[in-house]
C-alpha cells in the first residue's frame, strides 16, 4: 500500500482490487475500534458536503477522532501561511490528513513535507482518487465485473476532477471508456485518446452513464455552456439499460425524474462513500 493517496495512479490494479474488497468488508462487518486512539484531520480549503462528511463518518465508524476545518477563512492561511507550513503543522497533530484544495497539485506538495499520510480529497481541476474508488465500488456492486464494462463519462471533462481519476482507473481495470464532452470541454490530452459518442448513442450503448456537472467555478467569464440532460425521457427514448451515476452535486444535467427509478444509483453511490473511505483510512493507517 502506498503511503499517500494523491493520484489514482498510486494504486495499481491489484491495489484497487484489494481496496474494493476491503470496502465491501467495511460495508459488512465493519471494523469497530480498528483506529481507536488515531486522529484524522480533514483540511478542506474548498466547499464539500459528501467527501468531508463521509470521511468523518468513516473515521468515527472506525473509532478514530476527527479534527479539522471546512472553511479555510478561519485558518492562518488568511494570514498568508503557505500550504507547506500548514501541512507540516497538521501532520504534527494528526495521524493522517485528508486535504481538499483549490490548487491542482496541492496534495502532492503537502505530501512532500508531511510526516503522516496525505489523502487527496480533490485538488482544483486535478484529481479526486477516493471518489473514483466510490465510483468503481458502485459499478462493481451492480455489474459484478469491471472488466469489459462500457462506461460513458459525460459533461465538463476538462475541469471535472472526478473524471480525471476515473478514466485511468477504468482502463486499469479493463473497462471501456467513451467520452461525451459538452461545450468543447474535452478530456485533457494526457488522459490519452478516448473515443467520443453523442449522448443518445452513449445512452443506447453503455452499461454506465457517469454524469458530471459543468464546473462553473472553474470557467470564469464564460456565460453559458451547451445544455445537456440525462433524464427519464433520454433513457426511455434510447432503450437504455445503463445505470446512472453522478458524483453530485447535480445542477440541471441530471433529471430528478430519474430519482427512485432502478437506473438511478447516485444516492447509493454517495452512501458508498463511507465504507470506501473506511477502507482507505484503514489501509493507509495500518502501516503508518
Ligand atoms: C465532486 C468534486 O468535488 O469534485 N463532488 C464530490 O466530491 N462528490 C464533483 C463536483 O463538484 O462536481
mmCIF file of C-alpha atoms and ligand atoms in Angstrom:
data_model
loop_
_atom_site.group_PDB
_atom_site.id
_atom_site.type_symbol
_atom_site.label_atom_id
_atom_site.label_comp_id
_atom_site.label_asym_id
_atom_site.label_seq_id
_atom_site.Cartn_x
_atom_site.Cartn_y
_atom_site.Cartn_z
ATOM 1 C CA UNK A 1 0.000 0.000 0.000
ATOM 2 C CA UNK A 2 1.277 3.483 -0.818
ATOM 3 C CA UNK A 3 1.949 5.889 1.986
ATOM 4 C CA UNK A 4 -0.140 8.677 0.458
ATOM 5 C CA UNK A 5 -3.130 8.656 -1.873
ATOM 6 C CA UNK A 6 -2.551 11.665 -4.080
ATOM 7 C CA UNK A 7 -3.479 10.370 -7.536
ATOM 8 C CA UNK A 8 -5.357 7.292 -8.641
ATOM 9 C CA UNK A 9 -2.170 6.057 -10.311
ATOM 10 C CA UNK A 10 -0.790 5.473 -6.793
ATOM 11 C CA UNK A 11 -2.920 2.301 -6.827
ATOM 12 C CA UNK A 12 -2.247 -0.420 -9.402
ATOM 13 C CA UNK A 13 -4.882 -2.959 -10.466
ATOM 14 C CA UNK A 14 -4.101 -5.260 -7.548
ATOM 15 C CA UNK A 15 -4.252 -2.421 -5.001
ATOM 16 C CA UNK A 16 -7.539 -1.192 -6.492
ATOM 17 C CA UNK A 17 -8.992 -4.678 -6.238
ATOM 18 C CA UNK A 18 -7.854 -5.030 -2.637
ATOM 19 C CA UNK A 19 -9.323 -1.642 -1.731
ATOM 20 C CA UNK A 20 -12.705 -2.511 -3.258
ATOM 21 C CA UNK A 21 -12.765 -5.841 -1.423
ATOM 22 C CA UNK A 22 -11.901 -4.097 1.810
ATOM 23 C CA UNK A 23 -14.689 -1.566 1.241
ATOM 24 C CA UNK A 24 -17.135 -4.465 0.873
ATOM 25 C CA UNK A 25 -15.911 -5.877 4.180
ATOM 26 C CA UNK A 26 -16.340 -2.466 5.799
ATOM 27 C CA UNK A 27 -19.924 -2.328 4.492
ATOM 28 C CA UNK A 28 -20.493 -5.759 6.001
ATOM 29 C CA UNK A 29 -18.984 -6.454 9.378
ATOM 30 C CA UNK A 30 -17.026 -3.157 9.576
ATOM 31 C CA UNK A 31 -14.052 -2.883 11.924
ATOM 32 C CA UNK A 32 -15.213 -1.131 15.079
ATOM 33 C CA UNK A 33 -12.340 0.174 17.168
ATOM 34 C CA UNK A 34 -9.699 -0.517 14.493
ATOM 35 C CA UNK A 35 -8.478 3.081 14.573
ATOM 36 C CA UNK A 36 -9.045 3.793 18.242
ATOM 37 C CA UNK A 37 -6.580 6.431 19.516
ATOM 38 C CA UNK A 38 -5.880 7.615 15.971
ATOM 39 C CA UNK A 39 -6.607 11.171 14.861
ATOM 40 C CA UNK A 40 -7.769 12.023 11.344
ATOM 41 C CA UNK A 41 -7.585 15.646 10.175
ATOM 42 C CA UNK A 42 -9.934 16.910 7.448
ATOM 43 C CA UNK A 43 -8.426 20.082 5.983
ATOM 44 C CA UNK A 44 -10.897 21.477 3.435
ATOM 45 C CA UNK A 45 -9.948 24.642 1.567
ATOM 46 C CA UNK A 46 -12.876 24.262 -0.861
ATOM 47 C CA UNK A 47 -16.595 23.554 -0.334
ATOM 48 C CA UNK A 48 -17.660 19.958 0.217
ATOM 49 C CA UNK A 49 -20.611 18.059 1.594
ATOM 50 C CA UNK A 50 -20.203 14.375 0.764
ATOM 51 C CA UNK A 51 -16.450 13.999 0.685
ATOM 52 C CA UNK A 52 -15.734 15.644 4.028
ATOM 53 C CA UNK A 53 -18.677 14.220 5.916
ATOM 54 C CA UNK A 54 -18.236 10.688 4.572
ATOM 55 C CA UNK A 55 -14.545 10.791 5.559
ATOM 56 C CA UNK A 56 -15.524 11.982 9.017
ATOM 57 C CA UNK A 57 -18.268 9.366 9.344
ATOM 58 C CA UNK A 58 -15.778 6.717 8.167
ATOM 59 C CA UNK A 59 -13.231 7.805 10.785
ATOM 60 C CA UNK A 60 -15.858 7.733 13.540
ATOM 61 C CA UNK A 61 -17.074 4.291 12.471
ATOM 62 C CA UNK A 62 -13.525 3.003 12.896
ATOM 63 C CA UNK A 63 -13.197 4.596 16.326
ATOM 64 C CA UNK A 64 -10.829 7.414 15.303
ATOM 65 C CA UNK A 65 -11.124 11.004 16.452
ATOM 66 C CA UNK A 66 -11.528 13.802 13.929
ATOM 67 C CA UNK A 67 -10.146 17.336 13.878
ATOM 68 C CA UNK A 68 -10.185 19.797 11.024
ATOM 69 C CA UNK A 69 -11.781 22.727 9.274
ATOM 70 C CA UNK A 70 -14.277 23.179 6.476
ATOM 71 C CA UNK A 71 -13.664 26.870 5.950
ATOM 72 C CA UNK A 72 -10.094 27.941 5.309
ATOM 73 C CA UNK A 73 -11.098 31.532 6.106
ATOM 74 C CA UNK A 74 -10.946 30.513 9.747
ATOM 75 C CA UNK A 75 -7.327 29.341 9.474
ATOM 76 C CA UNK A 76 -3.915 31.030 9.291
ATOM 77 C CA UNK A 77 -3.999 30.718 5.501
ATOM 78 C CA UNK A 78 -5.797 34.050 5.756
ATOM 79 C CA UNK A 79 -2.681 35.480 7.364
ATOM 80 C CA UNK A 80 -0.605 34.269 4.445
ATOM 81 C CA UNK A 81 0.641 30.911 5.748
ATOM 82 C CA UNK A 82 1.952 28.631 2.998
ATOM 83 C CA UNK A 83 0.349 25.270 2.259
ATOM 84 C CA UNK A 84 3.643 23.567 3.121
ATOM 85 C CA UNK A 85 3.785 25.164 6.581
ATOM 86 C CA UNK A 86 0.139 24.282 7.249
ATOM 87 C CA UNK A 87 0.751 20.677 6.135
ATOM 88 C CA UNK A 88 3.836 20.316 8.338
ATOM 89 C CA UNK A 89 1.941 21.557 11.352
ATOM 90 C CA UNK A 90 -1.163 19.419 10.749
ATOM 91 C CA UNK A 91 0.991 16.323 10.450
ATOM 92 C CA UNK A 92 2.188 17.014 13.969
ATOM 93 C CA UNK A 93 -1.382 16.964 15.264
ATOM 94 C CA UNK A 94 -2.954 14.084 13.358
ATOM 95 C CA UNK A 95 -2.060 10.598 12.086
ATOM 96 C CA UNK A 96 -3.488 11.249 8.614
ATOM 97 C CA UNK A 97 -4.517 14.377 6.724
ATOM 98 C CA UNK A 98 -7.395 14.464 4.226
ATOM 99 C CA UNK A 99 -6.829 17.526 2.059
ATOM 100 C CA UNK A 100 -9.127 19.298 -0.379
ATOM 101 C CA UNK A 101 -7.641 22.321 -2.092
ATOM 102 C CA UNK A 102 -8.495 24.701 -4.932
ATOM 103 C CA UNK A 103 -4.987 24.418 -6.396
ATOM 104 C CA UNK A 104 -4.118 21.495 -8.613
ATOM 105 C CA UNK A 105 -1.063 19.727 -7.180
ATOM 106 C CA UNK A 106 -1.606 20.930 -3.588
ATOM 107 C CA UNK A 107 -1.884 17.385 -2.110
ATOM 108 C CA UNK A 108 1.419 16.359 -3.731
ATOM 109 C CA UNK A 109 3.089 19.443 -2.242
ATOM 110 C CA UNK A 110 1.598 18.677 1.167
ATOM 111 C CA UNK A 111 2.648 15.019 0.933
ATOM 112 C CA UNK A 112 6.215 16.066 0.185
ATOM 113 C CA UNK A 113 6.553 17.747 3.601
ATOM 114 C CA UNK A 114 4.043 15.782 5.696
ATOM 115 C CA UNK A 115 5.198 13.260 8.282
ATOM 116 C CA UNK A 116 1.855 11.407 8.006
ATOM 117 C CA UNK A 117 -0.197 10.057 5.078
ATOM 118 C CA UNK A 118 -1.961 12.664 2.944
ATOM 119 C CA UNK A 119 -5.152 11.812 1.052
ATOM 120 C CA UNK A 120 -6.216 13.951 -1.889
ATOM 121 C CA UNK A 121 -9.900 14.777 -1.450
ATOM 122 C CA UNK A 122 -9.988 16.840 -4.663
ATOM 123 C CA UNK A 123 -7.429 19.357 -5.963
ATOM 124 C CA UNK A 124 -8.724 22.043 -8.314
ATOM 125 C CA UNK A 125 -9.184 20.530 -11.759
ATOM 126 C CA UNK A 126 -6.675 17.807 -10.869
ATOM 127 C CA UNK A 127 -7.846 14.523 -9.419
ATOM 128 C CA UNK A 128 -10.240 13.025 -6.882
ATOM 129 C CA UNK A 129 -8.987 9.471 -6.285
ATOM 130 C CA UNK A 130 -11.267 8.477 -3.402
ATOM 131 C CA UNK A 131 -14.337 9.484 -5.431
ATOM 132 C CA UNK A 132 -13.080 7.089 -8.099
ATOM 133 C CA UNK A 133 -12.907 4.287 -5.554
ATOM 134 C CA UNK A 134 -16.518 5.073 -4.635
ATOM 135 C CA UNK A 135 -17.470 5.059 -8.330
ATOM 136 C CA UNK A 136 -15.728 1.745 -9.059
ATOM 137 C CA UNK A 137 -17.202 0.163 -5.951
ATOM 138 C CA UNK A 138 -20.714 1.215 -7.002
ATOM 139 C CA UNK A 139 -20.223 -0.054 -10.574
ATOM 140 C CA UNK A 140 -18.881 -3.344 -9.300
ATOM 141 C CA UNK A 141 -21.820 -3.817 -6.951
ATOM 142 C CA UNK A 142 -24.263 -3.518 -9.833
ATOM 143 C CA UNK A 143 -22.348 -5.159 -12.639
ATOM 144 C CA UNK A 144 -20.190 -7.655 -10.768
ATOM 145 C CA UNK A 145 -17.192 -7.182 -13.042
ATOM 146 C CA UNK A 146 -15.408 -4.026 -14.112
ATOM 147 C CA UNK A 147 -13.561 -5.791 -16.915
ATOM 148 C CA UNK A 148 -15.429 -5.314 -20.190
ATOM 149 C CA UNK A 149 -17.850 -2.761 -18.764
ATOM 150 C CA UNK A 150 -18.651 0.114 -21.112
ATOM 151 C CA UNK A 151 -18.732 3.454 -19.299
ATOM 152 C CA UNK A 152 -19.618 6.862 -20.745
ATOM 153 C CA UNK A 153 -18.201 9.913 -18.959
ATOM 154 C CA UNK A 154 -20.475 12.867 -19.654
ATOM 155 C CA UNK A 155 -20.170 16.617 -19.056
ATOM 156 C CA UNK A 156 -17.316 19.034 -18.373
ATOM 157 C CA UNK A 157 -14.490 16.594 -18.906
ATOM 158 C CA UNK A 158 -11.837 19.308 -18.970
ATOM 159 C CA UNK A 159 -12.344 20.560 -15.415
ATOM 160 C CA UNK A 160 -14.087 17.610 -13.770
ATOM 161 C CA UNK A 161 -11.501 16.098 -11.469
ATOM 162 C CA UNK A 162 -13.607 13.034 -10.679
ATOM 163 C CA UNK A 163 -13.384 12.055 -14.343
ATOM 164 C CA UNK A 164 -9.615 12.670 -14.393
ATOM 165 C CA UNK A 165 -9.159 9.929 -11.799
ATOM 166 C CA UNK A 166 -11.956 7.687 -13.059
ATOM 167 C CA UNK A 167 -10.798 7.340 -16.679
ATOM 168 C CA UNK A 168 -7.333 5.926 -15.911
ATOM 169 C CA UNK A 169 -8.742 3.643 -13.205
ATOM 170 C CA UNK A 170 -11.355 2.194 -15.554
ATOM 171 C CA UNK A 171 -8.608 1.499 -18.076
ATOM 172 C CA UNK A 172 -6.502 -0.180 -15.414
ATOM 173 C CA UNK A 173 -9.454 -2.411 -14.551
ATOM 174 C CA UNK A 174 -10.086 -3.362 -18.184
ATOM 175 C CA UNK A 175 -13.253 -1.343 -18.720
ATOM 176 C CA UNK A 176 -14.020 0.521 -21.922
ATOM 177 C CA UNK A 177 -14.457 4.298 -21.694
ATOM 178 C CA UNK A 178 -16.243 6.628 -24.080
ATOM 179 C CA UNK A 179 -16.322 10.411 -23.735
ATOM 180 C CA UNK A 180 -19.355 12.643 -24.118
ATOM 181 C CA UNK A 181 -17.846 16.114 -23.641
ATOM 182 C CA UNK A 182 -20.165 19.132 -23.675
ATOM 183 C CA UNK A 183 -19.442 22.626 -24.944
ATOM 184 C CA UNK A 184 -15.971 21.655 -26.178
ATOM 185 C CA UNK A 185 -14.889 20.797 -22.620
ATOM 186 C CA UNK A 186 -12.848 17.772 -23.637
ATOM 187 C CA UNK A 187 -10.722 15.430 -21.561
ATOM 188 C CA UNK A 188 -7.181 16.789 -21.041
ATOM 189 C CA UNK A 189 -4.717 15.393 -23.585
ATOM 190 C CA UNK A 190 -2.555 13.472 -21.093
ATOM 191 C CA UNK A 191 -5.524 11.169 -20.422
ATOM 192 C CA UNK A 192 -4.955 9.819 -23.902
ATOM 193 C CA UNK A 193 -7.310 9.236 -26.795
ATOM 194 C CA UNK A 194 -10.807 8.239 -25.692
ATOM 195 C CA UNK A 195 -13.487 7.526 -28.327
ATOM 196 C CA UNK A 196 -16.294 10.071 -28.448
ATOM 197 C CA UNK A 197 -20.012 9.488 -28.618
ATOM 198 C CA UNK A 198 -23.082 11.659 -28.537
ATOM 199 C CA UNK A 199 -25.422 11.455 -25.579
ATOM 200 C CA UNK A 200 -28.094 9.391 -27.347
ATOM 201 C CA UNK A 201 -25.555 6.898 -28.641
ATOM 202 C CA UNK A 202 -23.949 6.527 -25.225
ATOM 203 C CA UNK A 203 -27.299 6.007 -23.509
ATOM 204 C CA UNK A 204 -28.245 3.299 -26.002
ATOM 205 C CA UNK A 205 -24.904 1.553 -25.896
ATOM 206 C CA UNK A 206 -23.244 1.840 -22.467
ATOM 207 C CA UNK A 207 -23.582 -0.040 -19.185
ATOM 208 C CA UNK A 208 -22.890 3.035 -17.062
ATOM 209 C CA UNK A 209 -23.665 6.707 -17.667
ATOM 210 C CA UNK A 210 -21.347 8.756 -15.450
ATOM 211 C CA UNK A 211 -22.835 12.235 -15.469
ATOM 212 C CA UNK A 212 -20.975 15.309 -14.187
ATOM 213 C CA UNK A 213 -21.906 18.968 -13.876
ATOM 214 C CA UNK A 214 -20.223 21.886 -15.603
ATOM 215 C CA UNK A 215 -17.613 23.150 -13.134
ATOM 216 C CA UNK A 216 -18.785 26.746 -13.402
ATOM 217 C CA UNK A 217 -16.459 27.949 -10.672
ATOM 218 C CA UNK A 218 -13.564 26.939 -12.944
ATOM 219 C CA UNK A 219 -14.987 28.707 -16.012
ATOM 220 C CA UNK A 220 -14.572 32.401 -15.198
ATOM 221 C CA UNK A 221 -16.284 34.769 -17.573
ATOM 222 C CA UNK A 222 -17.976 32.088 -19.623
ATOM 223 C CA UNK A 223 -21.665 32.836 -19.817
ATOM 224 C CA UNK A 224 -23.157 29.539 -20.884
ATOM 225 C CA UNK A 225 -22.319 26.024 -21.950
ATOM 226 C CA UNK A 226 -24.441 23.884 -24.253
ATOM 227 C CA UNK A 227 -27.248 22.249 -22.314
ATOM 228 C CA UNK A 228 -27.295 18.506 -21.801
ATOM 229 C CA UNK A 229 -29.510 16.405 -19.662
ATOM 230 C CA UNK A 230 -29.719 12.809 -18.623
ATOM 231 C CA UNK A 231 -33.291 12.104 -17.607
ATOM 232 C CA UNK A 232 -36.057 9.506 -17.776
ATOM 233 C CA UNK A 233 -37.013 10.610 -21.286
ATOM 234 C CA UNK A 234 -33.469 10.046 -22.634
ATOM 235 C CA UNK A 235 -33.276 6.562 -21.148
ATOM 236 C CA UNK A 236 -36.698 5.646 -22.481
ATOM 237 C CA UNK A 237 -36.133 7.102 -25.962
ATOM 238 C CA UNK A 238 -32.864 5.232 -26.405
ATOM 239 C CA UNK A 239 -33.966 1.968 -24.780
ATOM 240 C CA UNK A 240 -31.080 2.415 -22.348
ATOM 241 C CA UNK A 241 -30.251 -0.317 -19.852
ATOM 242 C CA UNK A 242 -27.481 1.682 -18.197
ATOM 243 C CA UNK A 243 -27.174 2.576 -14.555
ATOM 244 C CA UNK A 244 -26.730 6.293 -13.929
ATOM 245 C CA UNK A 245 -24.017 7.592 -11.612
ATOM 246 C CA UNK A 246 -23.131 11.180 -10.657
ATOM 247 C CA UNK A 247 -20.597 12.307 -8.045
ATOM 248 C CA UNK A 248 -23.071 15.062 -7.046
ATOM 249 C CA UNK A 249 -23.877 17.863 -6.548
ATOM 250 C CA UNK A 250 -26.170 17.931 -9.589
ATOM 251 C CA UNK A 251 -27.467 21.091 -11.151
ATOM 252 C CA UNK A 252 -29.618 20.717 -14.316
ATOM 253 C CA UNK A 253 -27.757 17.957 -16.121
ATOM 254 C CA UNK A 254 -29.444 15.128 -14.221
ATOM 255 C CA UNK A 255 -33.232 14.966 -14.130
ATOM 256 C CA UNK A 256 -34.931 14.472 -10.781
ATOM 257 C CA UNK A 257 -37.455 12.359 -12.694
ATOM 258 C CA UNK A 258 -34.845 9.589 -12.592
ATOM 259 C CA UNK A 259 -34.776 9.542 -8.783
ATOM 260 C CA UNK A 260 -36.333 6.382 -7.463
ATOM 261 C CA UNK A 261 -36.067 4.563 -10.820
ATOM 262 C CA UNK A 262 -33.960 1.375 -10.955
ATOM 263 C CA UNK A 263 -31.361 3.128 -13.156
ATOM 264 C CA UNK A 264 -30.586 5.822 -10.582
ATOM 265 C CA UNK A 265 -27.692 4.762 -8.377
ATOM 266 C CA UNK A 266 -26.262 8.172 -7.438
ATOM 267 C CA UNK A 267 -27.637 8.391 -3.920
ATOM 268 C CA UNK A 268 -26.431 4.894 -3.190
ATOM 269 C CA UNK A 269 -23.083 5.969 -4.691
ATOM 270 C CA UNK A 270 -22.904 8.865 -2.205
ATOM 271 C CA UNK A 271 -23.689 6.473 0.629
ATOM 272 C CA UNK A 272 -20.946 4.105 -0.507
ATOM 273 C CA UNK A 273 -18.532 6.920 0.352
ATOM 274 C CA UNK A 274 -18.500 5.756 3.963
ATOM 275 C CA UNK A 275 -17.359 2.099 3.591
ATOM 276 C CA UNK A 276 -14.975 3.035 0.779
ATOM 277 C CA UNK A 277 -13.341 5.769 2.849
ATOM 278 C CA UNK A 278 -13.219 3.427 5.845
ATOM 279 C CA UNK A 279 -11.150 1.117 3.640
ATOM 280 C CA UNK A 280 -8.870 3.986 2.585
ATOM 281 C CA UNK A 281 -8.277 5.168 6.160
ATOM 282 C CA UNK A 282 -7.687 1.637 7.451
ATOM 283 C CA UNK A 283 -5.274 0.757 4.638
ATOM 284 C CA UNK A 284 -3.202 3.911 4.967
ATOM 285 C CA UNK A 285 -3.120 3.963 8.752
ATOM 286 C CA UNK A 286 -2.341 0.295 9.195
ATOM 287 C CA UNK A 287 1.245 0.794 8.077
ATOM 288 C CA UNK A 288 1.686 4.398 9.172
HETATM 289 C C1 LIG B 1 -17.185 16.407 -6.900
HETATM 290 C C2 LIG B 1 -15.966 17.266 -6.627
HETATM 291 O O1 LIG B 1 -15.866 17.930 -5.599
HETATM 292 O O2 LIG B 1 -15.087 17.218 -7.490
HETATM 293 N N1 LIG B 1 -18.013 16.277 -5.780
HETATM 294 C C3 LIG B 1 -17.745 15.260 -4.914
HETATM 295 O O3 LIG B 1 -16.692 15.171 -4.351
HETATM 296 N N2 LIG B 1 -18.705 14.337 -4.763
HETATM 297 C C4 LIG B 1 -17.925 16.760 -8.120
HETATM 298 C C5 LIG B 1 -18.348 18.173 -8.346
HETATM 299 O O4 LIG B 1 -18.167 19.073 -7.529
HETATM 300 O O5 LIG B 1 -18.918 18.395 -9.427
#
